[in-house]
Short mmCIF file of N, CA and C in Angstrom, two decimals:
data_model
loop_
_atom_site.label_atom_id
_atom_site.label_comp_id
_atom_site.label_asym_id
_atom_site.label_seq_id
_atom_site.Cartn_x
_atom_site.Cartn_y
_atom_site.Cartn_z
N VAL A 1 23.61 2.52 8.72
CA VAL A 1 23.64 1.20 9.31
C VAL A 1 23.91 1.31 10.81
N HIS A 2 24.89 2.14 11.17
CA HIS A 2 25.20 2.29 12.60
C HIS A 2 23.99 2.82 13.38
N LEU A 3 23.31 3.79 12.81
CA LEU A 3 22.14 4.36 13.48
C LEU A 3 21.06 3.31 13.70
N ALA A 4 20.74 2.56 12.66
CA ALA A 4 19.70 1.53 12.78
C ALA A 4 20.12 0.44 13.75
N GLU A 5 21.35 -0.02 13.63
CA GLU A 5 21.84 -1.10 14.49
C GLU A 5 21.84 -0.68 15.96
N THR A 6 22.40 0.48 16.24
CA THR A 6 22.49 0.95 17.62
C THR A 6 21.11 1.15 18.22
N THR A 7 20.23 1.78 17.46
CA THR A 7 18.88 2.04 17.95
C THR A 7 18.11 0.74 18.19
N CYS A 8 18.18 -0.19 17.24
CA CYS A 8 17.43 -1.45 17.40
C CYS A 8 17.99 -2.31 18.53
N PHE A 9 19.31 -2.37 18.67
CA PHE A 9 19.88 -3.15 19.78
C PHE A 9 19.43 -2.57 21.12
N LEU A 10 19.48 -1.25 21.23
CA LEU A 10 19.05 -0.62 22.48
C LEU A 10 17.55 -0.84 22.72
N ASP A 11 16.74 -0.68 21.68
CA ASP A 11 15.30 -0.91 21.83
C ASP A 11 15.00 -2.34 22.25
N ALA A 12 15.75 -3.29 21.71
CA ALA A 12 15.56 -4.70 22.10
C ALA A 12 15.92 -4.88 23.58
N TRP A 13 17.03 -4.27 23.99
CA TRP A 13 17.45 -4.39 25.40
C TRP A 13 16.37 -3.81 26.31
N ILE A 14 15.85 -2.65 25.94
CA ILE A 14 14.83 -2.01 26.77
C ILE A 14 13.57 -2.87 26.82
N ARG A 15 13.13 -3.38 25.67
CA ARG A 15 11.89 -4.16 25.64
C ARG A 15 12.03 -5.48 26.39
N TYR A 16 13.15 -6.16 26.23
CA TYR A 16 13.25 -7.53 26.73
C TYR A 16 14.12 -7.70 27.97
N ALA A 17 14.83 -6.68 28.39
CA ALA A 17 15.70 -6.85 29.56
C ALA A 17 15.52 -5.75 30.60
N GLU A 18 15.42 -4.50 30.17
CA GLU A 18 15.41 -3.41 31.13
C GLU A 18 14.42 -2.32 30.71
N PRO A 19 13.11 -2.60 30.88
CA PRO A 19 12.10 -1.64 30.43
C PRO A 19 12.21 -0.26 31.08
N GLY A 20 12.75 -0.20 32.26
CA GLY A 20 12.86 1.08 32.96
C GLY A 20 14.21 1.77 32.77
N MET A 21 14.96 1.41 31.74
CA MET A 21 16.29 2.00 31.53
C MET A 21 16.17 3.53 31.43
N SER A 22 16.99 4.22 32.19
CA SER A 22 16.93 5.67 32.22
C SER A 22 17.43 6.28 30.91
N VAL A 23 16.98 7.49 30.63
CA VAL A 23 17.45 8.20 29.44
C VAL A 23 18.95 8.44 29.56
N ALA A 24 19.44 8.71 30.77
CA ALA A 24 20.88 8.94 30.96
C ALA A 24 21.67 7.68 30.56
N ASP A 25 21.18 6.50 30.94
CA ASP A 25 21.86 5.26 30.55
C ASP A 25 21.76 5.03 29.04
N GLN A 26 20.62 5.37 28.45
CA GLN A 26 20.47 5.25 27.00
C GLN A 26 21.46 6.19 26.29
N ASP A 27 21.58 7.40 26.80
CA ASP A 27 22.53 8.35 26.21
C ASP A 27 23.97 7.85 26.35
N ARG A 28 24.27 7.25 27.48
CA ARG A 28 25.63 6.70 27.67
C ARG A 28 25.89 5.58 26.66
N TYR A 29 24.89 4.75 26.39
CA TYR A 29 25.04 3.70 25.39
C TYR A 29 25.36 4.30 24.03
N PHE A 30 24.61 5.32 23.62
CA PHE A 30 24.87 5.97 22.34
C PHE A 30 26.27 6.58 22.31
N ALA A 31 26.69 7.20 23.41
CA ALA A 31 28.03 7.80 23.45
C ALA A 31 29.11 6.73 23.32
N GLU A 32 28.92 5.60 23.99
CA GLU A 32 29.90 4.51 23.90
C GLU A 32 29.93 3.91 22.49
N MET A 33 28.77 3.72 21.91
CA MET A 33 28.70 3.17 20.54
C MET A 33 29.27 4.15 19.52
N ALA A 34 29.23 5.44 19.82
CA ALA A 34 29.79 6.45 18.92
C ALA A 34 31.29 6.24 18.73
N GLN A 35 31.96 5.76 19.76
CA GLN A 35 33.40 5.50 19.65
C GLN A 35 33.67 4.43 18.58
N ILE A 36 32.85 3.41 18.57
CA ILE A 36 32.99 2.34 17.56
C ILE A 36 32.69 2.90 16.18
N ALA A 37 31.62 3.67 16.08
CA ALA A 37 31.23 4.25 14.79
C ALA A 37 32.34 5.15 14.24
N GLU A 38 32.95 5.94 15.12
CA GLU A 38 34.05 6.81 14.69
C GLU A 38 35.21 5.97 14.15
N ALA A 39 35.55 4.90 14.87
CA ALA A 39 36.66 4.05 14.44
C ALA A 39 36.38 3.40 13.08
N LEU A 40 35.09 3.17 12.78
CA LEU A 40 34.72 2.56 11.51
C LEU A 40 34.47 3.59 10.40
N GLY A 41 34.55 4.87 10.76
CA GLY A 41 34.39 5.91 9.77
C GLY A 41 32.97 6.35 9.50
N ALA A 42 32.04 5.99 10.37
CA ALA A 42 30.64 6.40 10.17
C ALA A 42 30.51 7.91 10.38
N ASN A 43 29.55 8.49 9.66
CA ASN A 43 29.30 9.91 9.80
C ASN A 43 27.96 10.22 9.14
N PRO A 44 27.08 10.93 9.79
CA PRO A 44 27.13 11.47 11.14
C PRO A 44 26.83 10.39 12.19
N ILE A 45 27.15 10.69 13.43
CA ILE A 45 27.03 9.71 14.50
C ILE A 45 26.22 10.32 15.65
N PRO A 46 25.11 9.68 16.03
CA PRO A 46 24.36 10.18 17.19
C PRO A 46 25.10 9.84 18.48
N ARG A 47 25.04 10.74 19.43
CA ARG A 47 25.72 10.53 20.72
C ARG A 47 24.73 10.49 21.88
N SER A 48 23.43 10.48 21.55
CA SER A 48 22.38 10.42 22.56
C SER A 48 21.12 9.88 21.91
N ARG A 49 20.14 9.53 22.74
CA ARG A 49 18.85 9.04 22.23
C ARG A 49 18.18 10.14 21.40
N SER A 50 18.20 11.37 21.90
CA SER A 50 17.57 12.45 21.14
C SER A 50 18.33 12.72 19.84
N GLY A 51 19.64 12.58 19.88
CA GLY A 51 20.43 12.74 18.65
C GLY A 51 20.08 11.69 17.62
N ALA A 52 19.82 10.46 18.08
CA ALA A 52 19.42 9.39 17.17
C ALA A 52 18.06 9.70 16.55
N ARG A 53 17.12 10.17 17.35
CA ARG A 53 15.80 10.53 16.82
C ARG A 53 15.92 11.64 15.77
N GLN A 54 16.74 12.65 16.08
CA GLN A 54 16.92 13.76 15.14
C GLN A 54 17.56 13.27 13.85
N LEU A 55 18.56 12.41 13.95
CA LEU A 55 19.22 11.90 12.75
C LEU A 55 18.27 11.05 11.91
N PHE A 56 17.47 10.19 12.56
CA PHE A 56 16.46 9.43 11.81
C PHE A 56 15.52 10.38 11.08
N GLY A 57 15.09 11.43 11.76
CA GLY A 57 14.19 12.40 11.13
C GLY A 57 14.84 13.06 9.93
N ALA A 58 16.13 13.34 10.03
CA ALA A 58 16.84 14.00 8.93
C ALA A 58 17.05 13.08 7.73
N VAL A 59 17.35 11.81 7.98
CA VAL A 59 17.66 10.90 6.87
C VAL A 59 16.43 10.15 6.34
N ARG A 60 15.38 10.14 7.10
CA ARG A 60 14.20 9.36 6.70
C ARG A 60 13.69 9.69 5.30
N PRO A 61 13.64 10.97 4.89
CA PRO A 61 13.16 11.25 3.53
C PRO A 61 14.06 10.64 2.44
N GLN A 62 15.29 10.32 2.76
CA GLN A 62 16.21 9.74 1.78
C GLN A 62 16.13 8.22 1.73
N LEU A 63 15.48 7.61 2.70
CA LEU A 63 15.41 6.16 2.76
C LEU A 63 14.42 5.63 1.73
N ARG A 64 14.71 4.45 1.22
CA ARG A 64 13.81 3.86 0.22
C ARG A 64 13.80 2.35 0.35
N SER A 65 12.78 1.78 -0.21
CA SER A 65 12.68 0.34 -0.33
C SER A 65 12.68 0.03 -1.82
N ASP A 66 13.64 -0.77 -2.24
CA ASP A 66 13.72 -1.13 -3.65
C ASP A 66 14.13 -2.60 -3.75
N GLU A 67 14.42 -3.05 -4.94
CA GLU A 67 14.76 -4.46 -5.14
C GLU A 67 15.98 -4.87 -4.29
N ARG A 68 16.95 -3.99 -4.19
CA ARG A 68 18.16 -4.30 -3.41
C ARG A 68 17.83 -4.48 -1.92
N THR A 69 17.03 -3.57 -1.36
CA THR A 69 16.70 -3.70 0.06
C THR A 69 15.79 -4.91 0.30
N ARG A 70 14.91 -5.20 -0.66
CA ARG A 70 14.06 -6.39 -0.51
C ARG A 70 14.90 -7.67 -0.56
N GLU A 71 15.92 -7.69 -1.39
CA GLU A 71 16.81 -8.85 -1.46
C GLU A 71 17.57 -9.04 -0.15
N VAL A 72 18.07 -7.96 0.43
CA VAL A 72 18.77 -8.05 1.72
C VAL A 72 17.80 -8.56 2.79
N ALA A 73 16.58 -8.04 2.81
CA ALA A 73 15.59 -8.50 3.78
C ALA A 73 15.32 -9.99 3.60
N ARG A 74 15.19 -10.44 2.36
CA ARG A 74 14.97 -11.88 2.13
C ARG A 74 16.14 -12.71 2.66
N ILE A 75 17.35 -12.26 2.39
CA ILE A 75 18.53 -13.00 2.86
C ILE A 75 18.54 -13.10 4.38
N VAL A 76 18.26 -11.98 5.04
CA VAL A 76 18.30 -11.94 6.50
C VAL A 76 17.12 -12.69 7.12
N LEU A 77 15.92 -12.45 6.63
CA LEU A 77 14.71 -12.96 7.29
C LEU A 77 14.34 -14.38 6.91
N VAL A 78 14.83 -14.90 5.80
CA VAL A 78 14.35 -16.20 5.33
C VAL A 78 15.48 -17.23 5.22
N GLN A 79 16.63 -16.93 5.77
CA GLN A 79 17.70 -17.92 5.69
C GLN A 79 17.35 -19.16 6.51
N PRO A 80 17.80 -20.32 6.08
CA PRO A 80 17.47 -21.55 6.80
C PRO A 80 18.12 -21.57 8.20
N ALA A 81 17.40 -22.15 9.13
CA ALA A 81 17.94 -22.31 10.48
C ALA A 81 19.06 -23.33 10.46
N PRO A 82 20.01 -23.23 11.40
CA PRO A 82 21.12 -24.18 11.42
C PRO A 82 20.69 -25.61 11.75
N SER A 83 19.51 -25.76 12.35
CA SER A 83 19.00 -27.09 12.65
C SER A 83 17.48 -27.03 12.78
N VAL A 84 16.86 -28.19 12.72
CA VAL A 84 15.41 -28.25 12.87
C VAL A 84 14.99 -27.74 14.25
N LEU A 85 15.80 -28.04 15.26
CA LEU A 85 15.47 -27.58 16.62
C LEU A 85 15.57 -26.07 16.76
N ALA A 86 16.46 -25.45 15.99
CA ALA A 86 16.64 -24.01 16.08
C ALA A 86 15.61 -23.23 15.27
N GLU A 87 14.90 -23.91 14.39
CA GLU A 87 13.98 -23.22 13.48
C GLU A 87 12.92 -22.38 14.20
N PRO A 88 12.22 -22.90 15.21
CA PRO A 88 11.21 -22.06 15.88
C PRO A 88 11.83 -20.83 16.55
N LEU A 89 13.03 -20.99 17.12
CA LEU A 89 13.69 -19.85 17.76
C LEU A 89 14.08 -18.80 16.73
N GLN A 90 14.55 -19.26 15.58
CA GLN A 90 14.92 -18.32 14.53
C GLN A 90 13.70 -17.58 14.01
N VAL A 91 12.60 -18.26 13.83
CA VAL A 91 11.37 -17.62 13.35
C VAL A 91 10.94 -16.53 14.32
N ILE A 92 10.92 -16.83 15.61
CA ILE A 92 10.48 -15.82 16.58
C ILE A 92 11.48 -14.68 16.67
N ALA A 93 12.77 -14.97 16.55
CA ALA A 93 13.78 -13.90 16.57
C ALA A 93 13.59 -12.95 15.39
N MET A 94 13.32 -13.49 14.21
CA MET A 94 13.11 -12.64 13.04
C MET A 94 11.83 -11.81 13.19
N GLN A 95 10.78 -12.42 13.74
CA GLN A 95 9.53 -11.68 13.97
C GLN A 95 9.75 -10.58 15.02
N ALA A 96 10.54 -10.89 16.05
CA ALA A 96 10.84 -9.89 17.08
C ALA A 96 11.64 -8.73 16.48
N ALA A 97 12.55 -9.03 15.57
CA ALA A 97 13.33 -7.97 14.91
C ALA A 97 12.41 -7.07 14.08
N ILE A 98 11.49 -7.66 13.36
CA ILE A 98 10.52 -6.87 12.57
C ILE A 98 9.68 -6.01 13.51
N ASP A 99 9.26 -6.59 14.63
CA ASP A 99 8.43 -5.87 15.59
C ASP A 99 9.16 -4.67 16.19
N LEU A 100 10.48 -4.74 16.28
CA LEU A 100 11.25 -3.63 16.84
C LEU A 100 11.39 -2.46 15.87
N LEU A 101 11.16 -2.69 14.60
CA LEU A 101 11.25 -1.60 13.63
C LEU A 101 10.16 -0.56 13.90
N PRO A 102 10.47 0.70 13.64
CA PRO A 102 9.41 1.71 13.74
C PRO A 102 8.30 1.38 12.73
N ALA A 103 7.09 1.76 13.04
CA ALA A 103 5.95 1.45 12.16
C ALA A 103 6.19 1.93 10.74
N TRP A 104 6.79 3.11 10.57
CA TRP A 104 7.03 3.63 9.23
C TRP A 104 8.00 2.74 8.46
N ALA A 105 8.98 2.15 9.14
CA ALA A 105 9.95 1.27 8.46
C ALA A 105 9.29 -0.06 8.09
N ARG A 106 8.46 -0.60 8.98
CA ARG A 106 7.73 -1.84 8.63
C ARG A 106 6.86 -1.60 7.42
N HIS A 107 6.16 -0.48 7.42
CA HIS A 107 5.28 -0.16 6.30
C HIS A 107 6.07 0.01 5.00
N MET A 108 7.19 0.73 5.07
CA MET A 108 8.02 0.97 3.89
C MET A 108 8.48 -0.33 3.25
N HIS A 109 8.76 -1.32 4.09
CA HIS A 109 9.29 -2.59 3.59
C HIS A 109 8.21 -3.67 3.42
N GLY A 110 6.96 -3.30 3.69
CA GLY A 110 5.87 -4.26 3.52
C GLY A 110 5.91 -5.39 4.53
N LEU A 111 6.45 -5.12 5.70
CA LEU A 111 6.53 -6.12 6.77
C LEU A 111 5.40 -5.85 7.75
N HIS A 112 4.61 -6.86 8.02
CA HIS A 112 3.44 -6.65 8.88
C HIS A 112 3.32 -7.80 9.87
N ILE A 113 3.04 -7.45 11.10
CA ILE A 113 2.73 -8.44 12.13
C ILE A 113 1.38 -8.03 12.71
N PRO A 114 0.36 -8.88 12.60
CA PRO A 114 -0.94 -8.53 13.18
C PRO A 114 -0.82 -8.25 14.68
N ILE A 115 -1.72 -7.46 15.21
CA ILE A 115 -1.66 -7.07 16.63
C ILE A 115 -1.58 -8.30 17.53
N ILE A 116 -2.40 -9.31 17.29
CA ILE A 116 -2.34 -10.53 18.13
C ILE A 116 -0.98 -11.21 17.95
N GLY A 117 -0.46 -11.16 16.75
CA GLY A 117 0.86 -11.74 16.50
C GLY A 117 1.95 -11.01 17.26
N ARG A 118 1.85 -9.69 17.36
CA ARG A 118 2.84 -8.91 18.11
C ARG A 118 2.87 -9.34 19.56
N ALA A 119 1.70 -9.52 20.14
CA ALA A 119 1.64 -9.94 21.55
C ALA A 119 2.29 -11.31 21.73
N LEU A 120 2.05 -12.21 20.81
CA LEU A 120 2.64 -13.55 20.89
C LEU A 120 4.15 -13.50 20.68
N VAL A 121 4.59 -12.71 19.71
CA VAL A 121 6.03 -12.56 19.46
C VAL A 121 6.72 -11.98 20.68
N ARG A 122 6.15 -10.94 21.25
CA ARG A 122 6.77 -10.30 22.42
C ARG A 122 6.80 -11.24 23.62
N ALA A 123 5.72 -11.96 23.85
CA ALA A 123 5.69 -12.90 24.98
C ALA A 123 6.69 -14.03 24.76
N GLY A 124 6.73 -14.57 23.55
CA GLY A 124 7.67 -15.65 23.25
C GLY A 124 9.11 -15.20 23.35
N THR A 125 9.41 -14.01 22.83
CA THR A 125 10.77 -13.49 22.88
C THR A 125 11.18 -13.19 24.31
N LEU A 126 10.27 -12.63 25.09
CA LEU A 126 10.57 -12.36 26.49
C LEU A 126 10.87 -13.67 27.23
N GLY A 127 10.10 -14.70 26.95
CA GLY A 127 10.35 -15.99 27.58
C GLY A 127 11.71 -16.56 27.19
N ILE A 128 12.06 -16.46 25.93
CA ILE A 128 13.37 -16.94 25.47
C ILE A 128 14.48 -16.12 26.11
N ALA A 129 14.31 -14.79 26.15
CA ALA A 129 15.33 -13.92 26.74
C ALA A 129 15.54 -14.25 28.21
N ARG A 130 14.46 -14.43 28.93
CA ARG A 130 14.58 -14.77 30.37
C ARG A 130 15.26 -16.12 30.56
N THR A 131 14.92 -17.07 29.72
CA THR A 131 15.53 -18.41 29.81
C THR A 131 17.03 -18.33 29.54
N LEU A 132 17.41 -17.58 28.51
CA LEU A 132 18.82 -17.46 28.19
C LEU A 132 19.59 -16.74 29.30
N ARG A 133 19.00 -15.67 29.86
CA ARG A 133 19.68 -14.97 30.97
C ARG A 133 19.84 -15.93 32.15
N TRP A 134 18.80 -16.71 32.45
CA TRP A 134 18.87 -17.67 33.55
C TRP A 134 19.96 -18.72 33.26
N ALA A 135 20.02 -19.21 32.04
CA ALA A 135 20.98 -20.26 31.68
C ALA A 135 22.43 -19.77 31.76
N PHE A 136 22.65 -18.48 31.54
CA PHE A 136 24.01 -17.95 31.55
C PHE A 136 24.41 -17.31 32.87
N GLU A 137 23.54 -17.34 33.85
CA GLU A 137 23.88 -16.78 35.16
C GLU A 137 24.81 -17.70 35.92
#
């Protein structure tokens, strides 16, 4: 869980906020997140971007999609929005989360976004991200 969460959060930051983030800064992020993982008892813990890639490669053959994982995906991806106004934002956020998954993970879980849909999701999410950053400045 720590590996997936850390990697996806960083990938989202790179895609929607800082596309030119240096590898050194990415490695620093993993090192800082490792402290949290240690405190929570996670093991093994990647401490760099390359360490995360290696760990994914090592654990990937053990990963599976089954009824339990499909149920978790349904709970996360299909929960009702807190309001009618929030519904479009929630839909695009869930699509953006799916888009951030590696292709092999999307395929494993039967999650698909058509190529034209990916472009729309990325453009919409980038617009929302920029608006939120502007609103909180």
